[in-house]
Amino acid sequence: MFQRIIRLIHKTTAAITQGDLSQRIPLSSNKDEEDNVASAINTMLDSASQQMEDVRQTSNAIAHDLRAPIARARSQLEDAALHARTEAELRAAIERAVEHLDAVTSIGDALLRIAQIEAGTRRSAFTQFDIVPALQDILKLYAAVAEDRGVAIQATLSEELPFYGDRAMFQQAIANVLDNAIKFSPSGGSITCSAQLIPPSLHSENDGTIELTIADNGMGMTPEDMLHATKRFFRAEQTRHISGSGLGLSVVQAIVQLHGGQLHLANNNPGLIVRIEAPLPSKTISKIAEING
């Protein structure tokens, strides 16, 4: 049996090395140890294959999203060099080109930020804090933006919610979700934001879960779009006419996962519901109480 599984592994890996990534170790109908080993290896190959496909799709998306603004900037500068007749026309062309190049820079910054977060290098900034004031600061910041677009924001928050994590990073996650909600909401629409503590279950290893919910009544997403919404550069067809890079929810997903939480998307009929669930490490509540005196 050992020699057989070795031969099958060699045959499969040789085919994969030659470029046939679809090859897998065949399973017998015996459901024995040989099948267990083969199944484990096939699962690993499936995961590696999916990761390679994700890298390929991301690379294609990066090339596409970077090429467009760079091409537009080059075209505008070239046109200005050939046809600009006054200093004002030249300055206007340069300013438009700079805007396109700023978009390229923002995409690069977002990708680097996601890579750093996924690598876990940002855990050094984790600390104990009350998440309510942090949320209020972001809500105040975006209230003016929402008002300019004719969108109302309503918040229902607990008096205090002790938390352990990166305050600035978590604020960025909420800001990204709010930015999307405002961007995709119609004039006269509304956004609701709530935050509460879900008590721990009887055998829970943590002090409960912080549940943050942001809901809008905008264009929303289809169930198919929700499955892909956190992938880098994904943009639903109905939103392609709106400016954006498709990295907002990817950043949110990375931040939530770094904090050990989960990101959920649901239909609000109409609109979208974004729910973030982040567990509280054991003793967090008591530590916050000690810090606050």
PDB file of C-alpha atoms in Angstrom:
ATOM      1  CA  MET A   1       0.000   0.000   0.000  1.00  0.00           C
ATOM      2  CA  PHE A   2       2.871   2.329   0.888  1.00  0.00           C
ATOM      3  CA  GLN A   3       4.599   1.727  -2.447  1.00  0.00           C
ATOM      4  CA  ARG A   4       1.351   2.245  -4.328  1.00  0.00           C
ATOM      5  CA  ILE A   5       0.611   5.589  -2.684  1.00  0.00           C
ATOM      6  CA  ILE A   6       4.192   6.714  -3.357  1.00  0.00           C
ATOM      7  CA  ARG A   7       3.806   5.831  -7.039  1.00  0.00           C
ATOM      8  CA  LEU A   8       0.493   7.693  -7.244  1.00  0.00           C
ATOM      9  CA  ILE A   9       1.964  10.749  -5.538  1.00  0.00           C
ATOM     10  CA  HIS A  10       4.940  10.715  -7.906  1.00  0.00           C
ATOM     11  CA  LYS A  11       2.727  10.349 -10.973  1.00  0.00           C
ATOM     12  CA  THR A  12       0.400  13.147  -9.868  1.00  0.00           C
ATOM     13  CA  THR A  13       3.122  15.598  -8.835  1.00  0.00           C
ATOM     14  CA  ALA A  14       5.018  14.914 -12.082  1.00  0.00           C
ATOM     15  CA  ALA A  15       1.923  15.832 -14.092  1.00  0.00           C
ATOM     16  CA  ILE A  16       1.411  18.982 -12.002  1.00  0.00           C
ATOM     17  CA  THR A  17       5.065  19.935 -12.496  1.00  0.00           C
ATOM     18  CA  GLN A  18       4.496  19.711 -16.251  1.00  0.00           C
ATOM     19  CA  GLY A  19       1.660  22.197 -15.939  1.00  0.00           C
ATOM     20  CA  ASP A  20      -1.435  20.008 -15.577  1.00  0.00           C
ATOM     21  CA  LEU A  21      -2.819  21.500 -12.345  1.00  0.00           C
ATOM     22  CA  SER A  22      -6.032  19.489 -12.598  1.00  0.00           C
ATOM     23  CA  GLN A  23      -4.354  16.176 -11.751  1.00  0.00           C
ATOM     24  CA  ARG A  24      -5.324  14.535  -8.460  1.00  0.00           C
ATOM     25  CA  ILE A  25      -4.537  11.228  -6.794  1.00  0.00           C
ATOM     26  CA  PRO A  26      -7.302   8.735  -7.664  1.00  0.00           C
ATOM     27  CA  LEU A  27      -9.322   7.315  -4.780  1.00  0.00           C
ATOM     28  CA  SER A  28     -10.385   3.700  -4.452  1.00  0.00           C
ATOM     29  CA  SER A  29     -13.720   2.540  -3.123  1.00  0.00           C
ATOM     30  CA  ASN A  30     -12.151   0.955  -0.045  1.00  0.00           C
ATOM     31  CA  LYS A  31     -12.039   4.104   2.103  1.00  0.00           C
ATOM     32  CA  ASP A  32      -8.863   2.831   3.775  1.00  0.00           C
ATOM     33  CA  GLU A  33      -5.677   4.536   4.964  1.00  0.00           C
ATOM     34  CA  GLU A  34      -4.511   4.878   1.380  1.00  0.00           C
ATOM     35  CA  ASP A  35      -7.639   6.867   0.522  1.00  0.00           C
ATOM     36  CA  ASN A  36      -7.198   9.013   3.630  1.00  0.00           C
ATOM     37  CA  VAL A  37      -3.677   9.969   2.565  1.00  0.00           C
ATOM     38  CA  ALA A  38      -4.766  10.567  -1.031  1.00  0.00           C
ATOM     39  CA  SER A  39      -7.735  12.678   0.090  1.00  0.00           C
ATOM     40  CA  ALA A  40      -5.543  14.815   2.339  1.00  0.00           C
ATOM     41  CA  ILE A  41      -3.062  15.437  -0.469  1.00  0.00           C
ATOM     42  CA  ASN A  42      -5.865  16.216  -2.938  1.00  0.00           C
ATOM     43  CA  THR A  43      -7.314  18.742  -0.496  1.00  0.00           C
ATOM     44  CA  MET A  44      -3.908  20.397  -0.231  1.00  0.00           C
ATOM     45  CA  LEU A  45      -3.605  20.473  -4.032  1.00  0.00           C
ATOM     46  CA  ASP A  46      -7.102  21.957  -4.351  1.00  0.00           C
ATOM     47  CA  SER A  47      -6.165  24.702  -1.911  1.00  0.00           C
ATOM     48  CA  ALA A  48      -2.879  25.447  -3.681  1.00  0.00           C
ATOM     49  CA  SER A  49      -4.618  25.471  -7.055  1.00  0.00           C
ATOM     50  CA  GLN A  50      -7.270  27.891  -5.791  1.00  0.00           C
ATOM     51  CA  GLN A  51      -4.600  30.178  -4.345  1.00  0.00           C
ATOM     52  CA  MET A  52      -2.754  30.191  -7.672  1.00  0.00           C
ATOM     53  CA  GLU A  53      -5.989  31.011  -9.483  1.00  0.00           C
ATOM     54  CA  ASP A  54      -6.654  33.839  -7.010  1.00  0.00           C
ATOM     55  CA  VAL A  55      -3.150  35.191  -7.625  1.00  0.00           C
ATOM     56  CA  ARG A  56      -3.694  35.009 -11.386  1.00  0.00           C
ATOM     57  CA  GLN A  57      -7.023  36.825 -11.191  1.00  0.00           C
ATOM     58  CA  THR A  58      -5.592  39.438  -8.825  1.00  0.00           C
ATOM     59  CA  SER A  59      -2.603  40.011 -11.106  1.00  0.00           C
ATOM     60  CA  ASN A  60      -4.909  40.490 -14.079  1.00  0.00           C
ATOM     61  CA  ALA A  61      -7.087  42.874 -12.079  1.00  0.00           C
ATOM     62  CA  ILE A  62      -4.060  44.870 -10.902  1.00  0.00           C
ATOM     63  CA  ALA A  63      -2.764  45.159 -14.463  1.00  0.00           C
ATOM     64  CA  HIS A  64      -6.175  46.325 -15.687  1.00  0.00           C
ATOM     65  CA  ASP A  65      -6.826  48.782 -12.848  1.00  0.00           C
ATOM     66  CA  LEU A  66      -3.344  50.303 -13.035  1.00  0.00           C
ATOM     67  CA  ARG A  67      -3.147  50.463 -16.800  1.00  0.00           C
ATOM     68  CA  ALA A  68      -6.263  52.613 -17.244  1.00  0.00           C
ATOM     69  CA  PRO A  69      -5.284  55.607 -15.043  1.00  0.00           C
ATOM     70  CA  ILE A  70      -1.658  55.488 -16.222  1.00  0.00           C
ATOM     71  CA  ALA A  71      -2.777  55.469 -19.851  1.00  0.00           C
ATOM     72  CA  ARG A  72      -5.155  58.380 -19.235  1.00  0.00           C
ATOM     73  CA  ALA A  73      -2.446  60.387 -17.466  1.00  0.00           C
ATOM     74  CA  ARG A  74       0.001  59.767 -20.293  1.00  0.00           C
ATOM     75  CA  SER A  75      -2.569  60.698 -22.929  1.00  0.00           C
ATOM     76  CA  GLN A  76      -3.459  63.950 -21.194  1.00  0.00           C
ATOM     77  CA  LEU A  77       0.163  64.959 -20.701  1.00  0.00           C
ATOM     78  CA  GLU A  78       1.012  64.085 -24.301  1.00  0.00           C
ATOM     79  CA  ASP A  79      -1.993  66.028 -25.577  1.00  0.00           C
ATOM     80  CA  ALA A  80      -1.036  69.025 -23.450  1.00  0.00           C
ATOM     81  CA  ALA A  81       2.552  68.914 -24.666  1.00  0.00           C
ATOM     82  CA  LEU A  82       1.336  69.031 -28.271  1.00  0.00           C
ATOM     83  CA  HIS A  83      -1.657  71.343 -28.076  1.00  0.00           C
ATOM     84  CA  ALA A  84      -1.622  73.413 -24.874  1.00  0.00           C
ATOM     85  CA  ARG A  85      -1.437  77.073 -25.842  1.00  0.00           C
ATOM     86  CA  THR A  86      -1.431  78.725 -22.451  1.00  0.00           C
ATOM     87  CA  GLU A  87       0.077  78.045 -19.050  1.00  0.00           C
ATOM     88  CA  ALA A  88      -3.438  77.587 -17.624  1.00  0.00           C
ATOM     89  CA  GLU A  89      -4.237  74.794 -20.119  1.00  0.00           C
ATOM     90  CA  LEU A  90      -0.932  73.093 -19.316  1.00  0.00           C
ATOM     91  CA  ARG A  91      -1.534  73.318 -15.569  1.00  0.00           C
ATOM     92  CA  ALA A  92      -5.062  71.913 -15.964  1.00  0.00           C
ATOM     93  CA  ALA A  93      -3.718  68.922 -17.920  1.00  0.00           C
ATOM     94  CA  ILE A  94      -1.044  68.300 -15.294  1.00  0.00           C
ATOM     95  CA  GLU A  95      -3.602  68.450 -12.473  1.00  0.00           C
ATOM     96  CA  ARG A  96      -5.840  65.918 -14.250  1.00  0.00           C
ATOM     97  CA  ALA A  97      -2.867  63.628 -14.803  1.00  0.00           C
ATOM     98  CA  VAL A  98      -1.870  63.911 -11.140  1.00  0.00           C
ATOM     99  CA  GLU A  99      -5.393  62.835 -10.128  1.00  0.00           C
ATOM    100  CA  HIS A 100      -5.053  59.671 -12.227  1.00  0.00           C
ATOM    101  CA  LEU A 101      -1.610  58.945 -10.777  1.00  0.00           C
ATOM    102  CA  ASP A 102      -2.963  59.506  -7.256  1.00  0.00           C
ATOM    103  CA  ALA A 103      -5.482  56.751  -8.017  1.00  0.00           C
ATOM    104  CA  VAL A 104      -2.577  54.440  -8.904  1.00  0.00           C
ATOM    105  CA  THR A 105      -0.841  55.321  -5.638  1.00  0.00           C
ATOM    106  CA  SER A 106      -3.993  54.660  -3.609  1.00  0.00           C
ATOM    107  CA  ILE A 107      -4.345  51.214  -5.191  1.00  0.00           C
ATOM    108  CA  GLY A 108      -0.738  50.392  -4.337  1.00  0.00           C
ATOM    109  CA  ASP A 109      -1.175  51.645  -0.770  1.00  0.00           C
ATOM    110  CA  ALA A 110      -4.327  49.556  -0.308  1.00  0.00           C
ATOM    111  CA  LEU A 111      -2.615  46.406  -1.598  1.00  0.00           C
ATOM    112  CA  LEU A 112       0.365  46.935   0.705  1.00  0.00           C
ATOM    113  CA  ARG A 113      -1.979  47.552   3.630  1.00  0.00           C
ATOM    114  CA  ILE A 114      -3.866  44.319   2.933  1.00  0.00           C
ATOM    115  CA  ALA A 115      -0.576  42.395   2.689  1.00  0.00           C
ATOM    116  CA  GLN A 116       0.643  43.808   6.011  1.00  0.00           C
ATOM    117  CA  ILE A 117      -2.645  43.054   7.739  1.00  0.00           C
ATOM    118  CA  GLU A 118      -2.827  39.495   6.395  1.00  0.00           C
ATOM    119  CA  ALA A 119       0.766  38.904   7.505  1.00  0.00           C
ATOM    120  CA  GLY A 120      -0.259  39.845  11.044  1.00  0.00           C
ATOM    121  CA  THR A 121       2.471  42.465  11.360  1.00  0.00           C
ATOM    122  CA  ARG A 122       0.015  45.057  12.694  1.00  0.00           C
ATOM    123  CA  ARG A 123      -0.811  43.188  15.934  1.00  0.00           C
ATOM    124  CA  SER A 124       1.828  45.241  17.757  1.00  0.00           C
ATOM    125  CA  ALA A 125      -0.672  48.127  17.900  1.00  0.00           C
ATOM    126  CA  PHE A 126      -3.361  46.079  19.665  1.00  0.00           C
ATOM    127  CA  THR A 127      -4.532  47.619  22.934  1.00  0.00           C
ATOM    128  CA  GLN A 128      -7.537  47.827  25.242  1.00  0.00           C
ATOM    129  CA  PHE A 129     -10.023  50.582  24.350  1.00  0.00           C
ATOM    130  CA  ASP A 130     -13.718  51.499  24.307  1.00  0.00           C
ATOM    131  CA  ILE A 131     -14.970  51.055  20.759  1.00  0.00           C
ATOM    132  CA  VAL A 132     -17.973  53.426  21.136  1.00  0.00           C
ATOM    133  CA  PRO A 133     -15.997  56.717  21.025  1.00  0.00           C
ATOM    134  CA  ALA A 134     -13.994  55.314  18.103  1.00  0.00           C
ATOM    135  CA  LEU A 135     -17.214  54.642  16.194  1.00  0.00           C
ATOM    136  CA  GLN A 136     -18.651  58.044  17.104  1.00  0.00           C
ATOM    137  CA  ASP A 137     -15.569  59.789  15.686  1.00  0.00           C
ATOM    138  CA  ILE A 138     -15.996  58.024  12.326  1.00  0.00           C
ATOM    139  CA  LEU A 139     -19.753  58.662  12.261  1.00  0.00           C
ATOM    140  CA  LYS A 140     -19.195  62.375  12.879  1.00  0.00           C
ATOM    141  CA  LEU A 141     -16.593  62.476  10.120  1.00  0.00           C
ATOM    142  CA  TYR A 142     -18.931  60.877   7.560  1.00  0.00           C
ATOM    143  CA  ALA A 143     -22.087  62.666   8.671  1.00  0.00           C
ATOM    144  CA  ALA A 144     -21.109  65.741   6.652  1.00  0.00           C
ATOM    145  CA  VAL A 145     -20.298  63.643   3.578  1.00  0.00           C
ATOM    146  CA  ALA A 146     -23.646  61.865   3.854  1.00  0.00           C
ATOM    147  CA  GLU A 147     -25.526  65.151   4.324  1.00  0.00           C
ATOM    148  CA  ASP A 148     -23.969  66.561   1.140  1.00  0.00           C
ATOM    149  CA  ARG A 149     -25.382  63.576  -0.754  1.00  0.00           C
ATOM    150  CA  GLY A 150     -28.793  63.850   0.905  1.00  0.00           C
ATOM    151  CA  VAL A 151     -28.275  60.677   2.972  1.00  0.00           C
ATOM    152  CA  ALA A 152     -29.114  60.429   6.684  1.00  0.00           C
ATOM    153  CA  ILE A 153     -27.083  58.363   9.172  1.00  0.00           C
ATOM    154  CA  GLN A 154     -28.765  57.020  12.302  1.00  0.00           C
ATOM    155  CA  ALA A 155     -26.750  55.313  15.037  1.00  0.00           C
ATOM    156  CA  THR A 156     -27.759  53.064  17.915  1.00  0.00           C
ATOM    157  CA  LEU A 157     -24.775  52.429  20.165  1.00  0.00           C
ATOM    158  CA  SER A 158     -24.316  51.065  23.659  1.00  0.00           C
ATOM    159  CA  GLU A 159     -22.913  53.418  26.292  1.00  0.00           C
ATOM    160  CA  GLU A 160     -19.604  51.580  26.239  1.00  0.00           C
ATOM    161  CA  LEU A 161     -18.175  48.542  24.492  1.00  0.00           C
ATOM    162  CA  PRO A 162     -14.789  47.351  25.718  1.00  0.00           C
ATOM    163  CA  PHE A 163     -12.604  45.960  22.984  1.00  0.00           C
ATOM    164  CA  TYR A 164      -9.087  44.717  22.315  1.00  0.00           C
ATOM    165  CA  GLY A 165      -7.492  45.483  18.975  1.00  0.00           C
ATOM    166  CA  ASP A 166      -6.049  48.180  16.744  1.00  0.00           C
ATOM    167  CA  ARG A 167      -8.241  51.284  17.192  1.00  0.00           C
ATOM    168  CA  ALA A 168      -7.129  53.085  14.022  1.00  0.00           C
ATOM    169  CA  MET A 169      -7.383  49.941  11.937  1.00  0.00           C
ATOM    170  CA  PHE A 170     -10.891  49.139  13.147  1.00  0.00           C
ATOM    171  CA  GLN A 171     -11.928  52.718  12.434  1.00  0.00           C
ATOM    172  CA  GLN A 172     -10.639  52.271   8.896  1.00  0.00           C
ATOM    173  CA  ALA A 173     -12.798  49.171   8.458  1.00  0.00           C
ATOM    174  CA  ILE A 174     -15.920  51.069   9.582  1.00  0.00           C
ATOM    175  CA  ALA A 175     -14.956  54.040   7.398  1.00  0.00           C
ATOM    176  CA  ASN A 176     -14.682  51.789   4.331  1.00  0.00           C
ATOM    177  CA  VAL A 177     -18.123  50.300   4.966  1.00  0.00           C
ATOM    178  CA  LEU A 178     -19.688  53.728   5.563  1.00  0.00           C
ATOM    179  CA  ASP A 179     -18.018  55.134   2.456  1.00  0.00           C
ATOM    180  CA  ASN A 180     -19.545  52.356   0.352  1.00  0.00           C
ATOM    181  CA  ALA A 181     -22.962  52.778   1.984  1.00  0.00           C
ATOM    182  CA  ILE A 182     -22.985  56.511   1.249  1.00  0.00           C
ATOM    183  CA  LYS A 183     -21.612  56.065  -2.259  1.00  0.00           C
ATOM    184  CA  PHE A 184     -24.263  53.541  -3.271  1.00  0.00           C
ATOM    185  CA  SER A 185     -27.241  55.122  -1.467  1.00  0.00           C
ATOM    186  CA  PRO A 186     -29.736  57.322  -3.342  1.00  0.00           C
ATOM    187  CA  SER A 187     -30.448  60.908  -2.365  1.00  0.00           C
ATOM    188  CA  GLY A 188     -33.010  60.800   0.415  1.00  0.00           C
ATOM    189  CA  GLY A 189     -31.749  57.402   1.553  1.00  0.00           C
ATOM    190  CA  SER A 190     -30.745  56.420   5.056  1.00  0.00           C
ATOM    191  CA  ILE A 191     -27.995  54.423   6.731  1.00  0.00           C
ATOM    192  CA  THR A 192     -28.338  52.773  10.130  1.00  0.00           C
ATOM    193  CA  CYS A 193     -25.395  51.853  12.312  1.00  0.00           C
ATOM    194  CA  SER A 194     -25.603  49.796  15.488  1.00  0.00           C
ATOM    195  CA  ALA A 195     -23.113  48.261  17.891  1.00  0.00           C
ATOM    196  CA  GLN A 196     -23.801  45.897  20.738  1.00  0.00           C
ATOM    197  CA  LEU A 197     -22.220  43.241  22.912  1.00  0.00           C
ATOM    198  CA  ILE A 198     -23.447  39.688  22.393  1.00  0.00           C
ATOM    199  CA  PRO A 199     -22.941  37.837  25.717  1.00  0.00           C
ATOM    200  CA  PRO A 200     -20.754  34.722  25.645  1.00  0.00           C
ATOM    201  CA  SER A 201     -22.293  31.292  25.501  1.00  0.00           C
ATOM    202  CA  LEU A 202     -21.985  28.881  28.421  1.00  0.00           C
ATOM    203  CA  HIS A 203     -18.798  27.212  27.152  1.00  0.00           C
ATOM    204  CA  SER A 204     -17.363  30.227  25.310  1.00  0.00           C
ATOM    205  CA  GLU A 205     -13.627  30.883  25.567  1.00  0.00           C
ATOM    206  CA  ASN A 206     -14.072  34.655  25.219  1.00  0.00           C
ATOM    207  CA  ASP A 207     -15.965  37.464  26.934  1.00  0.00           C
ATOM    208  CA  GLY A 208     -18.587  37.734  24.222  1.00  0.00           C
ATOM    209  CA  THR A 209     -18.734  39.240  20.745  1.00  0.00           C
ATOM    210  CA  ILE A 210     -18.930  42.821  19.529  1.00  0.00           C
ATOM    211  CA  GLU A 211     -21.516  43.003  16.734  1.00  0.00           C
ATOM    212  CA  LEU A 212     -21.367  46.022  14.423  1.00  0.00           C
ATOM    213  CA  THR A 213     -24.060  46.426  11.781  1.00  0.00           C
ATOM    214  CA  ILE A 214     -24.246  49.018   9.003  1.00  0.00           C
ATOM    215  CA  ALA A 215     -27.288  48.870   6.720  1.00  0.00           C
ATOM    216  CA  ASP A 216     -28.260  51.043   3.772  1.00  0.00           C
ATOM    217  CA  ASN A 217     -31.167  51.125   1.313  1.00  0.00           C
ATOM    218  CA  GLY A 218     -29.090  51.605  -1.825  1.00  0.00           C
ATOM    219  CA  MET A 219     -28.607  49.381  -4.853  1.00  0.00           C
ATOM    220  CA  GLY A 220     -27.397  46.410  -2.795  1.00  0.00           C
ATOM    221  CA  MET A 221     -25.828  43.241  -4.176  1.00  0.00           C
ATOM    222  CA  THR A 222     -27.012  40.025  -5.725  1.00  0.00           C
ATOM    223  CA  PRO A 223     -26.323  36.787  -3.805  1.00  0.00           C
ATOM    224  CA  GLU A 224     -23.654  35.961  -6.405  1.00  0.00           C
ATOM    225  CA  ASP A 225     -21.967  39.352  -5.917  1.00  0.00           C
ATOM    226  CA  MET A 226     -21.921  38.860  -2.137  1.00  0.00           C
ATOM    227  CA  LEU A 227     -19.892  35.679  -2.583  1.00  0.00           C
ATOM    228  CA  HIS A 228     -17.149  37.605  -4.384  1.00  0.00           C
ATOM    229  CA  ALA A 229     -17.475  41.055  -2.769  1.00  0.00           C
ATOM    230  CA  THR A 230     -14.402  40.698  -0.527  1.00  0.00           C
ATOM    231  CA  LYS A 231     -12.121  39.581  -3.345  1.00  0.00           C
ATOM    232  CA  ARG A 232      -9.598  42.157  -4.442  1.00  0.00           C
ATOM    233  CA  PHE A 233     -10.736  44.409  -7.296  1.00  0.00           C
ATOM    234  CA  PHE A 234     -14.184  42.814  -7.478  1.00  0.00           C
ATOM    235  CA  ARG A 235     -16.861  45.253  -8.625  1.00  0.00           C
ATOM    236  CA  ALA A 236     -20.481  44.395  -9.292  1.00  0.00           C
ATOM    237  CA  GLU A 237     -21.736  45.209 -12.773  1.00  0.00           C
ATOM    238  CA  GLN A 238     -24.250  47.791 -11.536  1.00  0.00           C
ATOM    239  CA  THR A 239     -21.488  49.750  -9.732  1.00  0.00           C
ATOM    240  CA  ARG A 240     -18.872  49.964 -12.477  1.00  0.00           C
ATOM    241  CA  HIS A 241     -19.971  53.473 -13.437  1.00  0.00           C
ATOM    242  CA  ILE A 242     -19.132  54.667  -9.898  1.00  0.00           C
ATOM    243  CA  SER A 243     -15.526  55.514  -9.062  1.00  0.00           C
ATOM    244  CA  GLY A 244     -13.647  53.034  -6.912  1.00  0.00           C
ATOM    245  CA  SER A 245     -10.926  50.395  -6.944  1.00  0.00           C
ATOM    246  CA  GLY A 246     -12.827  47.370  -5.611  1.00  0.00           C
ATOM    247  CA  LEU A 247     -10.470  47.074  -2.623  1.00  0.00           C
ATOM    248  CA  GLY A 248     -12.644  48.577   0.126  1.00  0.00           C
ATOM    249  CA  LEU A 249     -14.246  45.366   1.378  1.00  0.00           C
ATOM    250  CA  SER A 250     -10.995  43.446   0.854  1.00  0.00           C
ATOM    251  CA  VAL A 251      -9.375  45.751   3.408  1.00  0.00           C
ATOM    252  CA  VAL A 252     -12.358  45.336   5.753  1.00  0.00           C
ATOM    253  CA  GLN A 253     -12.166  41.551   5.458  1.00  0.00           C
ATOM    254  CA  ALA A 254      -8.430  41.542   6.246  1.00  0.00           C
ATOM    255  CA  ILE A 255      -8.892  43.783   9.291  1.00  0.00           C
ATOM    256  CA  VAL A 256     -11.805  41.744  10.652  1.00  0.00           C
ATOM    257  CA  GLN A 257      -9.922  38.467  10.217  1.00  0.00           C
ATOM    258  CA  LEU A 258      -6.848  39.918  11.943  1.00  0.00           C
ATOM    259  CA  HIS A 259      -9.095  40.604  14.946  1.00  0.00           C
ATOM    260  CA  GLY A 260     -10.379  37.025  14.859  1.00  0.00           C
ATOM    261  CA  GLY A 261     -13.794  38.086  13.610  1.00  0.00           C
ATOM    262  CA  GLN A 262     -16.116  37.457  10.686  1.00  0.00           C
ATOM    263  CA  LEU A 263     -17.632  39.684   8.009  1.00  0.00           C
ATOM    264  CA  HIS A 264     -21.187  38.953   6.829  1.00  0.00           C
ATOM    265  CA  LEU A 265     -23.144  40.487   3.956  1.00  0.00           C
ATOM    266  CA  ALA A 266     -26.930  40.257   3.610  1.00  0.00           C
ATOM    267  CA  ASN A 267     -29.743  41.719   1.524  1.00  0.00           C
ATOM    268  CA  ASN A 268     -31.628  44.634   3.092  1.00  0.00           C
ATOM    269  CA  ASN A 269     -34.401  44.682   0.447  1.00  0.00           C
ATOM    270  CA  PRO A 270     -33.384  47.148  -0.845  1.00  0.00           C
ATOM    271  CA  GLY A 271     -29.786  47.800   0.043  1.00  0.00           C
ATOM    272  CA  LEU A 272     -27.037  45.944   1.828  1.00  0.00           C
ATOM    273  CA  ILE A 273     -26.451  44.884   5.421  1.00  0.00           C
ATOM    274  CA  VAL A 274     -22.820  44.609   6.520  1.00  0.00           C
ATOM    275  CA  ARG A 275     -22.309  42.871   9.853  1.00  0.00           C
ATOM    276  CA  ILE A 276     -18.968  42.571  11.620  1.00  0.00           C
ATOM    277  CA  GLU A 277     -18.600  40.114  14.486  1.00  0.00           C
ATOM    278  CA  ALA A 278     -15.423  40.419  16.547  1.00  0.00           C
ATOM    279  CA  PRO A 279     -14.816  38.280  19.656  1.00  0.00           C
ATOM    280  CA  LEU A 280     -13.596  39.799  22.895  1.00  0.00           C
ATOM    281  CA  PRO A 281     -10.556  38.001  24.333  1.00  0.00           C
ATOM    282  CA  SER A 282     -11.092  36.591  27.792  1.00  0.00           C
ATOM    283  CA  LYS A 283     -10.883  39.154  30.634  1.00  0.00           C
ATOM    284  CA  THR A 284     -11.141  42.102  28.231  1.00  0.00           C
ATOM    285  CA  ILE A 285     -14.134  43.637  30.019  1.00  0.00           C
ATOM    286  CA  SER A 286     -12.498  43.437  33.441  1.00  0.00           C
ATOM    287  CA  LYS A 287      -9.252  44.883  32.066  1.00  0.00           C
ATOM    288  CA  ILE A 288     -11.119  47.858  30.576  1.00  0.00           C
ATOM    289  CA  ALA A 289     -12.802  48.469  33.905  1.00  0.00           C
ATOM    290  CA  GLU A 290      -9.419  48.467  35.675  1.00  0.00           C
ATOM    291  CA  ILE A 291      -7.933  50.886  33.142  1.00  0.00           C
ATOM    292  CA  ASN A 292     -10.885  53.283  33.500  1.00  0.00           C
ATOM    293  CA  GLY A 293     -10.468  53.211  37.257  1.00  0.00           C
TER     294      GLY A 293
END
